Coordinates of N, CA, C and O in Angstrom, one line a residue:
M26 N 0.7 -1.2 -0.1 CA 0.1 -0.2 0.1 C 0.8 1.3 0.1 O 0.6 2.2 -0.7
I27 N 2.0 1.0 0.7 CA 2.8 2.2 0.8 C 3.3 2.8 -0.5 O 3.5 3.9 -1.0
K28 N 3.8 1.6 -1.2 CA 4.6 1.8 -2.4 C 3.5 2.3 -3.7 O 4.0 3.1 -4.4
S29 N 2.2 1.8 -3.4 CA 0.9 2.5 -4.4 C 1.1 3.8 -3.9 O 0.9 4.8 -5.1
L30 N 1.0 4.3 -2.8 CA 0.9 5.8 -2.5 C 1.8 6.7 -2.9 O 2.0 7.6 -3.6
A31 N 3.4 6.0 -2.9 CA 4.5 6.8 -3.2 C 4.4 7.0 -4.8 O 4.8 7.9 -5.5
F32 N 4.0 5.8 -5.2 CA 4.0 5.7 -7.0 C 2.8 6.8 -7.3 O 2.9 7.5 -8.2
A33 N 1.7 6.9 -6.7 CA 1.0 7.9 -6.9 C 1.2 9.6 -7.1 O 1.0 10.1 -7.7
V34 N 2.0 9.7 -5.9 CA 2.6 11.0 -5.6 C 3.6 11.1 -6.6 O 3.9 12.5 -7.1
A35 N 4.5 10.1 -6.9 CA 5.5 10.4 -8.2 C 5.0 10.7 -9.4 O 5.5 11.4 -10.0
L36 N 3.7 9.8 -9.5 CA 3.2 10.1 -11.0 C 2.7 11.3 -11.0 O 2.5 12.2 -12.1
T37 N 2.0 12.1 -9.8 CA 1.1 12.9 -9.6 C 2.2 14.4 -10.0 O 2.1 15.2 -10.9
A38 N 3.3 14.1 -9.3 CA 4.6 15.2 -9.8 C 5.1 15.2 -11.2 O 5.4 16.3 -11.5
L39 N 5.4 14.1 -11.7 CA 6.0 14.3 -13.2 C 4.6 14.6 -14.0 O 5.3 15.4 -14.9
L40 N 3.5 14.2 -13.8 CA 2.3 14.7 -14.5 C 2.1 16.4 -14.5 O 2.0 17.2 -15.2
S41 N 2.5 16.6 -13.2 CA 2.0 18.1 -12.8 C 3.2 19.0 -13.2 O 2.8 20.4 -13.4
G42 N 4.1 18.8 -13.3 CA 5.6 19.4 -13.6 C 5.5 20.7 -13.1 O 5.3 20.8 -11.7
S43 N 5.5 21.7 -13.4 CA 5.9 23.1 -13.1 C 4.7 23.8 -12.4 O 4.8 24.8 -11.8
A44 N 3.6 23.3 -12.7 CA 2.2 23.6 -12.3 C 2.1 23.6 -10.8 O 1.6 24.4 -10.2
L45 N 2.7 22.5 -10.0 CA 2.7 22.4 -8.6 C 4.2 22.9 -8.1 O 4.3 23.1 -7.1
A46 N 5.2 22.6 -8.8 CA 6.6 23.0 -8.4 C 6.8 24.1 -8.0 O 6.6 24.9 -8.7
H47 N 7.7 24.2 -6.9 CA 8.3 25.6 -6.8 C 9.4 25.2 -5.7 O 9.2 24.2 -5.0
D48 N 10.5 26.0 -5.8 CA 11.6 25.6 -5.0 C 11.2 25.9 -3.0 O 10.6 26.6 -3.0
A49 N 12.0 24.6 -2.5 CA 11.8 24.7 -1.2 C 13.0 24.9 -0.6 O 14.1 24.4 -1.0
P50 N 13.1 25.3 1.0 CA 14.2 25.5 1.4 C 14.7 24.0 1.9 O 13.9 23.2 1.9
G51 N 15.8 23.8 2.2 CA 16.8 22.6 2.6 C 17.6 22.2 1.8 O 18.2 20.8 2.0
G52 N 18.0 22.8 0.7 CA 19.3 22.4 -0.1 C 20.8 22.4 0.5 O 20.5 22.9 1.7
G53 N 21.7 21.9 0.0 CA 23.1 22.1 0.3 C 23.6 22.3 -1.0 O 23.0 22.8 -2.0
E54 N 24.9 22.0 -1.0 CA 25.8 22.4 -2.4 C 25.5 21.1 -3.3 O 25.6 20.1 -3.2
G55 N 25.0 21.8 -4.4 CA 24.5 20.6 -5.8 C 23.4 20.2 -5.4 O 22.8 18.9 -5.8
A56 N 22.3 20.9 -4.6 CA 21.1 20.0 -4.2 C 20.0 21.0 -4.7 O 20.1 22.3 -4.1
K57 N 19.0 20.4 -5.0 CA 17.9 21.0 -5.5 C 16.4 20.6 -4.7 O 16.4 19.2 -5.3
V58 N 15.7 21.4 -3.9 CA 14.8 20.8 -3.3 C 13.3 21.3 -3.6 O 13.4 22.6 -3.8
T59 N 12.4 20.5 -4.5 CA 11.1 21.1 -4.9 C 10.0 20.6 -4.2 O 9.8 19.2 -4.2
L60 N 8.9 21.4 -3.7 CA 7.8 20.6 -3.2 C 6.9 20.6 -4.6 O 6.8 21.4 -5.2
V61 N 6.7 19.4 -4.8 CA 5.7 18.9 -6.1 C 4.2 18.4 -5.8 O 3.6 18.4 -6.7
Y62 N 3.9 18.5 -4.3 CA 2.8 18.0 -4.0 C 2.4 18.3 -2.7 O 3.2 18.4 -1.8
D63 N 1.2 19.0 -2.4 CA 0.9 19.3 -0.8 C -0.8 19.2 -1.0 O -1.4 20.0 -1.7
H64 N -1.2 18.6 -0.2 CA -2.5 18.1 -0.3 C -3.1 17.7 1.4 O -2.6 16.8 2.0
K65 N -4.1 18.0 1.9 CA -4.7 17.8 2.9 C -5.4 16.5 3.0 O -5.9 16.1 2.3
L66 N -5.2 15.7 4.2 CA -5.8 14.5 4.0 C -7.2 14.5 4.8 O -7.4 14.9 5.6
P67 N -8.3 14.1 3.7 CA -9.4 14.5 4.0 C -10.0 13.7 5.3 O -11.0 13.9 5.9
N68 N -9.3 12.4 5.6 CA -9.8 11.5 6.3 C -9.0 11.7 7.9 O -9.1 10.9 8.6
V69 N -8.1 12.6 7.7 CA -7.1 12.8 9.3 C -6.7 14.3 9.4 O -6.2 14.7 8.9
P70 N -8.1 14.8 10.0 CA -8.2 16.1 10.2 C -6.9 16.8 10.9 O -6.2 15.9 11.5
G71 N -6.0 17.8 10.1 CA -4.9 18.5 10.7 C -3.7 17.9 10.0 O -2.7 18.4 10.4
K72 N -3.7 16.8 9.3 CA -2.5 16.2 8.5 C -2.8 16.4 7.2 O -3.8 16.4 6.5
S73 N -1.5 16.5 6.5 CA -1.3 16.8 5.1 C -0.5 15.7 4.4 O 0.7 15.2 5.2
M74 N -0.1 15.6 3.2 CA 0.7 14.8 2.8 C 1.3 15.8 1.7 O 0.9 16.5 1.0
K75 N 2.9 15.9 1.7 CA 3.5 16.9 0.9 C 4.4 15.8 0.0 O 5.3 15.0 1.1
G76 N 4.6 16.1 -1.1 CA 5.6 15.3 -1.7 C 7.0 16.5 -2.1 O 6.9 17.5 -2.4
V77 N 8.2 15.9 -2.0 CA 9.3 16.8 -2.3 C 10.4 16.0 -3.1 O 10.7 15.1 -2.6
L78 N 10.6 16.7 -4.2 CA 11.6 15.9 -5.1 C 12.9 16.6 -4.7 O 13.1 17.8 -4.8
V79 N 14.0 15.8 -4.2 CA 15.4 16.5 -3.9 C 15.9 15.6 -5.1 O 16.2 14.5 -5.7
E80 N 16.9 16.8 -6.0 CA 17.7 16.4 -7.1 C 19.3 16.8 -6.6 O 19.3 18.2 -6.2
Y81 N 19.8 16.0 -6.7 CA 21.5 16.0 -6.4 C 22.3 15.9 -7.6 O 22.2 15.1 -8.3
A82 N 23.1 16.9 -7.8 CA 24.1 17.1 -8.9 C 25.1 16.0 -8.5 O 25.3 15.5 -7.2
P83 N 25.8 15.4 -9.4 CA 27.0 14.6 -9.0 C 28.0 15.5 -7.6 O 28.2 16.6 -8.0
G84 N 28.2 14.5 -6.8 CA 28.8 15.2 -5.6 C 27.9 16.1 -4.5 O 28.6 16.5 -3.7
G85 N 26.6 16.3 -5.2 CA 25.7 17.4 -4.2 C 25.3 16.5 -3.0 O 25.3 15.3 -2.6
F86 N 24.9 17.5 -2.1 CA 24.6 17.1 -0.9 C 23.7 17.9 0.0 O 23.5 19.0 -0.5
S87 N 23.0 17.4 0.9 CA 22.3 18.5 1.7 C 22.9 18.7 3.1 O 23.6 17.7 3.8
E88 N 23.0 19.8 3.8 CA 23.4 19.7 5.1 C 22.8 19.0 5.9 O 21.6 18.6 5.8
G89 N 23.3 18.6 7.2 CA 22.6 18.0 8.3 C 21.5 18.5 9.0 O 21.4 19.7 8.8
H90 N 20.4 17.8 8.8 CA 19.1 18.4 9.1 C 18.0 17.5 9.7 O 18.5 16.2 9.9
T91 N 17.2 18.1 10.3 CA 16.0 17.2 10.9 C 14.6 17.9 10.0 O 14.7 18.6 9.1
H92 N 13.7 17.1 10.7 CA 12.3 17.4 9.8 C 10.9 17.8 11.1 O 11.6 17.7 12.2
P93 N 10.3 18.4 11.0 CA 9.3 18.7 11.9 C 9.1 17.3 12.8 O 8.8 16.2 12.0
A94 N 8.8 17.6 14.0 CA 8.5 16.5 14.9 C 7.3 15.6 14.5 O 6.8 14.7 15.2
S95 N 6.2 16.3 13.6 CA 5.0 15.5 13.3 C 5.6 14.6 11.9 O 4.4 14.3 11.7
A96 N 6.4 14.7 11.5 CA 6.7 14.4 10.1 C 7.1 12.7 10.1 O 8.4 12.4 10.6
F97 N 6.2 12.1 9.3 CA 6.8 10.7 9.0 C 7.2 10.7 7.6 O 6.3 11.2 6.5
I98 N 8.1 10.1 7.0 CA 8.7 10.2 5.8 C 8.9 8.7 4.9 O 9.5 8.1 5.5
Y99 N 8.5 8.8 3.9 CA 8.7 7.6 3.1 C 9.3 8.2 1.7 O 8.7 9.0 1.0
A100 N 10.6 7.6 1.4 CA 11.1 8.0 0.2 C 11.8 7.2 -0.7 O 12.0 5.7 -0.4
T101 N 11.7 7.3 -1.8 CA 11.9 6.5 -3.3 C 13.3 7.1 -4.0 O 12.9 7.9 -4.2
V102 N 14.2 6.5 -4.2 CA 15.3 6.9 -5.0 C 14.6 6.6 -6.5 O 14.5 5.6 -7.0
L103 N 14.6 7.4 -7.2 CA 14.1 7.7 -8.7 C 15.4 7.3 -9.4 O 15.2 7.0 -10.6
E104 N 16.7 8.0 -9.1 CA 17.7 8.0 -10.1 C 18.9 8.0 -9.4 O 19.1 8.8 -8.1
G105 N 19.9 7.0 -10.0 CA 21.0 7.2 -9.0 C 21.3 6.3 -7.9 O 20.5 5.5 -7.6
A106 N 22.2 6.8 -6.9 CA 22.1 6.2 -5.5 C 22.4 7.5 -4.4 O 22.9 8.7 -4.7
I107 N 21.8 7.4 -3.4 CA 21.6 8.2 -2.3 C 22.3 7.5 -1.1 O 22.1 6.7 -0.8
R108 N 23.4 8.4 -0.6 CA 24.0 7.8 0.5 C 23.6 8.5 2.0 O 23.2 9.7 1.7
S109 N 23.1 7.9 2.8 CA 22.4 8.4 3.9 C 22.7 7.8 5.4 O 22.7 6.6 5.8
Q110 N 22.7 8.7 6.4 CA 23.0 8.2 8.0 C 21.6 9.1 8.5 O 21.5 10.2 8.3
V111 N 21.3 8.0 9.6 CA 20.4 8.7 10.5 C 20.7 8.5 12.0 O 21.1 7.4 12.1
N112 N 20.5 9.3 12.6 CA 20.6 9.1 14.0 C 22.1 8.8 14.2 O 22.2 8.1 15.4
G113 N 23.0 9.2 13.7 CA 24.5 8.6 14.0 C 24.8 7.1 13.7 O 25.8 6.5 13.9
G114 N 23.7 6.5 13.0 CA 24.0 5.1 12.7 C 24.9 4.9 11.6 O 25.6 5.7 11.0
P115 N 24.7 3.7 10.8 CA 25.9 3.6 9.8 C 24.9 3.9 8.7 O 24.1 4.3 8.3
V116 N 26.2 4.4 7.8 CA 26.0 5.4 6.4 C 25.5 4.1 5.7 O 25.9 2.8 5.3
T117 N 24.2 4.3 4.9 CA 23.6 3.4 4.1 C 23.6 3.9 2.6 O 23.1 5.3 2.6
V118 N 23.8 3.1 1.4 CA 23.6 3.6 0.2 C 22.2 2.9 -0.2 O 22.2 1.7 -0.4
Y119 N 21.5 3.8 -1.1 CA 20.1 3.4 -1.5 C 20.1 3.6 -3.2 O 20.3 4.7 -3.4
S120 N 19.8 2.6 -3.8 CA 20.1 2.8 -5.1 C 18.6 2.8 -5.6 O 17.5 2.9 -5.3
A121 N 18.4 3.6 -7.0 CA 17.3 3.5 -7.8 C 16.4 2.3 -7.7 O 16.8 1.4 -7.9
G122 N 15.1 3.0 -7.2 CA 14.1 1.7 -6.9 C 14.1 1.5 -5.4 O 13.2 0.8 -5.4
E123 N 14.9 1.9 -4.7 CA 14.8 1.4 -3.3 C 14.3 2.6 -2.6 O 14.1 3.6 -2.7
S124 N 13.7 2.1 -1.2 CA 12.7 3.2 -0.5 C 13.3 3.0 0.9 O 14.0 1.8 1.4
F125 N 12.9 3.7 1.7 CA 13.1 3.8 3.0 C 12.4 4.7 3.6 O 11.7 5.9 2.9
S126 N 12.4 4.5 5.2 CA 11.3 5.6 5.9 C 11.9 6.2 7.1 O 13.0 5.7 7.3
R127 N 11.5 7.6 7.3 CA 12.2 8.4 8.5 C 11.1 8.4 9.3 O 10.0 8.7 8.9
F128 N 11.5 8.6 10.6 CA 10.5 9.0 11.9 C 10.7 10.1 12.5 O 11.6 10.6 12.2
P129 N 9.7 10.7 13.0 CA 9.5 11.9 13.6 C 11.0 12.0 14.6 O 11.2 11.0 15.4
G130 N 11.6 13.0 14.7 CA 12.5 13.1 15.4 C 13.8 12.7 15.0 O 14.9 12.9 15.5
D131 N 14.4 12.0 14.0 CA 15.3 11.3 13.1 C 16.1 12.8 12.6 O 15.7 13.7 12.1
R132 N 17.5 12.5 13.0 CA 18.5 13.5 12.4 C 19.2 13.0 11.4 O 19.7 11.6 11.6
H133 N 19.2 13.7 10.5 CA 19.9 13.3 9.1 C 21.2 13.9 9.0 O 21.5 15.1 8.6
G134 N 22.4 13.1 9.5 CA 23.6 13.6 9.4 C 24.0 13.8 8.0 O 25.0 14.4 7.5
V135 N 24.0 12.7 7.3 CA 24.3 12.4 6.0 C 23.2 12.3 5.0 O 22.2 11.2 5.2
S136 N 23.3 13.1 4.0 CA 22.1 13.0 2.9 C 22.7 13.6 1.8 O 22.9 14.5 1.6
E137 N 23.0 12.7 0.8 CA 24.2 13.1 -0.6 C 23.9 12.2 -1.7 O 23.4 11.0 -1.4
N138 N 24.2 12.3 -2.7 CA 24.5 11.9 -3.9 C 25.7 10.8 -3.6 O 26.9 11.1 -3.3
A139 N 25.6 9.6 -3.9 CA 26.6 8.6 -3.6 C 27.6 8.7 -4.8 O 28.9 8.0 -4.8
S140 N 27.3 9.6 -6.1 CA 28.2 9.4 -7.1 C 29.0 10.9 -7.3 O 28.3 11.6 -7.2
K141 N 30.2 10.9 -7.9 CA 30.8 12.2 -8.2 C 30.3 12.3 -9.5 O 30.8 13.5 -9.9
T142 N 30.0 11.6 -10.2 CA 29.9 11.8 -11.9 C 28.5 11.7 -12.5 O 28.4 12.1 -13.2
E143 N 27.6 11.0 -11.6 CA 26.1 11.0 -12.1 C 24.9 11.6 -11.3 O 25.5 11.5 -9.9
P144 N 24.1 12.0 -11.6 CA 23.3 13.0 -10.7 C 22.2 11.7 -10.0 O 22.3 10.6 -10.3
A145 N 21.7 12.4 -9.0 CA 20.7 11.3 -8.2 C 19.4 12.2 -8.1 O 19.5 13.2 -7.8
K146 N 18.3 11.4 -7.7 CA 17.0 12.0 -7.3 C 16.1 11.1 -6.3 O 16.4 10.0 -6.5
L147 N 15.5 11.8 -5.6 CA 14.8 10.7 -4.8 C 13.3 11.7 -4.6 O 13.3 13.0 -4.5
L148 N 12.3 11.1 -4.3 CA 11.1 11.4 -4.0 C 10.6 11.0 -2.4 O 10.7 10.0 -2.0
A149 N 10.5 12.1 -1.5 CA 10.3 12.1 -0.2 C 8.8 12.6 -0.1 O 8.4 13.5 -0.3
V150 N 8.0 11.4 0.5 CA 6.7 11.9 0.9 C 6.4 11.8 2.5 O 6.9 11.2 3.0
F151 N 5.8 13.1 2.6 CA 5.9 13.6 4.3 C 4.5 13.5 4.5 O 3.4 13.8 3.9
V152 N 3.9 12.6 5.7 CA 2.9 12.9 6.3 C 2.9 13.9 7.7 O 3.9 13.5 8.4
V153 N 2.6 15.2 7.7 CA 2.8 15.9 8.5 C 1.9 16.7 9.0 O 0.6 16.9 8.2
D154 N 2.0 17.3 9.9 CA 0.8 18.5 10.4 C 0.6 19.6 9.3 O 1.4 20.2 9.0
T155 N -0.4 19.9 8.8 CA -0.9 20.9 7.8 C -0.3 22.1 8.1 O 0.1 22.9 7.4
A156 N -0.3 22.4 9.4 CA 0.2 23.7 9.7 C 1.6 24.1 9.5 O 2.0 25.2 9.5
E157 N 2.5 22.8 9.3 CA 3.9 22.9 9.1 C 4.2 23.8 7.6 O 3.7 23.0 6.8
Q158 N 5.0 24.6 7.7 CA 5.3 25.2 6.4 C 6.9 24.6 6.0 O 7.1 24.5 5.0
E159 N 7.7 24.8 7.0 CA 9.1 24.4 6.7 C 9.2 22.7 6.9 O 8.7 22.5 8.0
L160 N 9.9 22.2 6.2 CA 9.8 20.6 6.4 C 11.2 20.4 6.5 O 11.5 19.2 6.9
T161 N 12.5 21.3 6.5 CA 13.8 20.7 6.8 C 14.2 21.9 7.5 O 14.1 23.0 7.3
F162 N 15.3 21.6 8.6 CA 15.5 22.4 9.7 C 17.1 22.0 9.7 O 17.4 20.9 9.9
P163 N 18.3 23.1 9.8 CA 19.4 22.4 9.9 C 19.6 22.2 11.2 O 19.4 22.6 12.3
I164 N 21.0 21.1 11.2 CA 21.1 20.7 12.5 C 22.0 21.6 13.4 O 23.0 22.0 12.3
K165 N 22.1 22.3 14.3 CA 22.9 23.3 14.9 C 24.3 22.4 15.4 O 24.2 21.5 16.1
K166 N 25.3 23.1 14.8 CA 26.5 22.4 15.6 C 27.0 22.9 16.8 O 26.7 23.9 17.4

């Protein structure tokens, strides 16, 4: 069911193109973050589903970050490979077609393109409080 949901959001994003897309904060060097989907959940008052397309240039990365305390995230790598580390755990590489989840309060110490020569893309689907406008917060050092 989750894969069907992610596919539906990805398809909507691809078909909508620039009609829904606008840049959102949260990028780093060689990273473009675009909000491609934002819809209130009709059967869950106060919650929304937001789709974020993250595009990494070769060697691109996002700064260390967290997300809203209400955010559950399901992400699918659409192109290339993504290197990720959560809560100081092991660094994991996810390739195109692979998916992963992130939970409220997770800290993303590493989020980057695993390649120095090829681009990478991922679609992150957030279930988050509707009132949340910012989806990414830098980790204070």
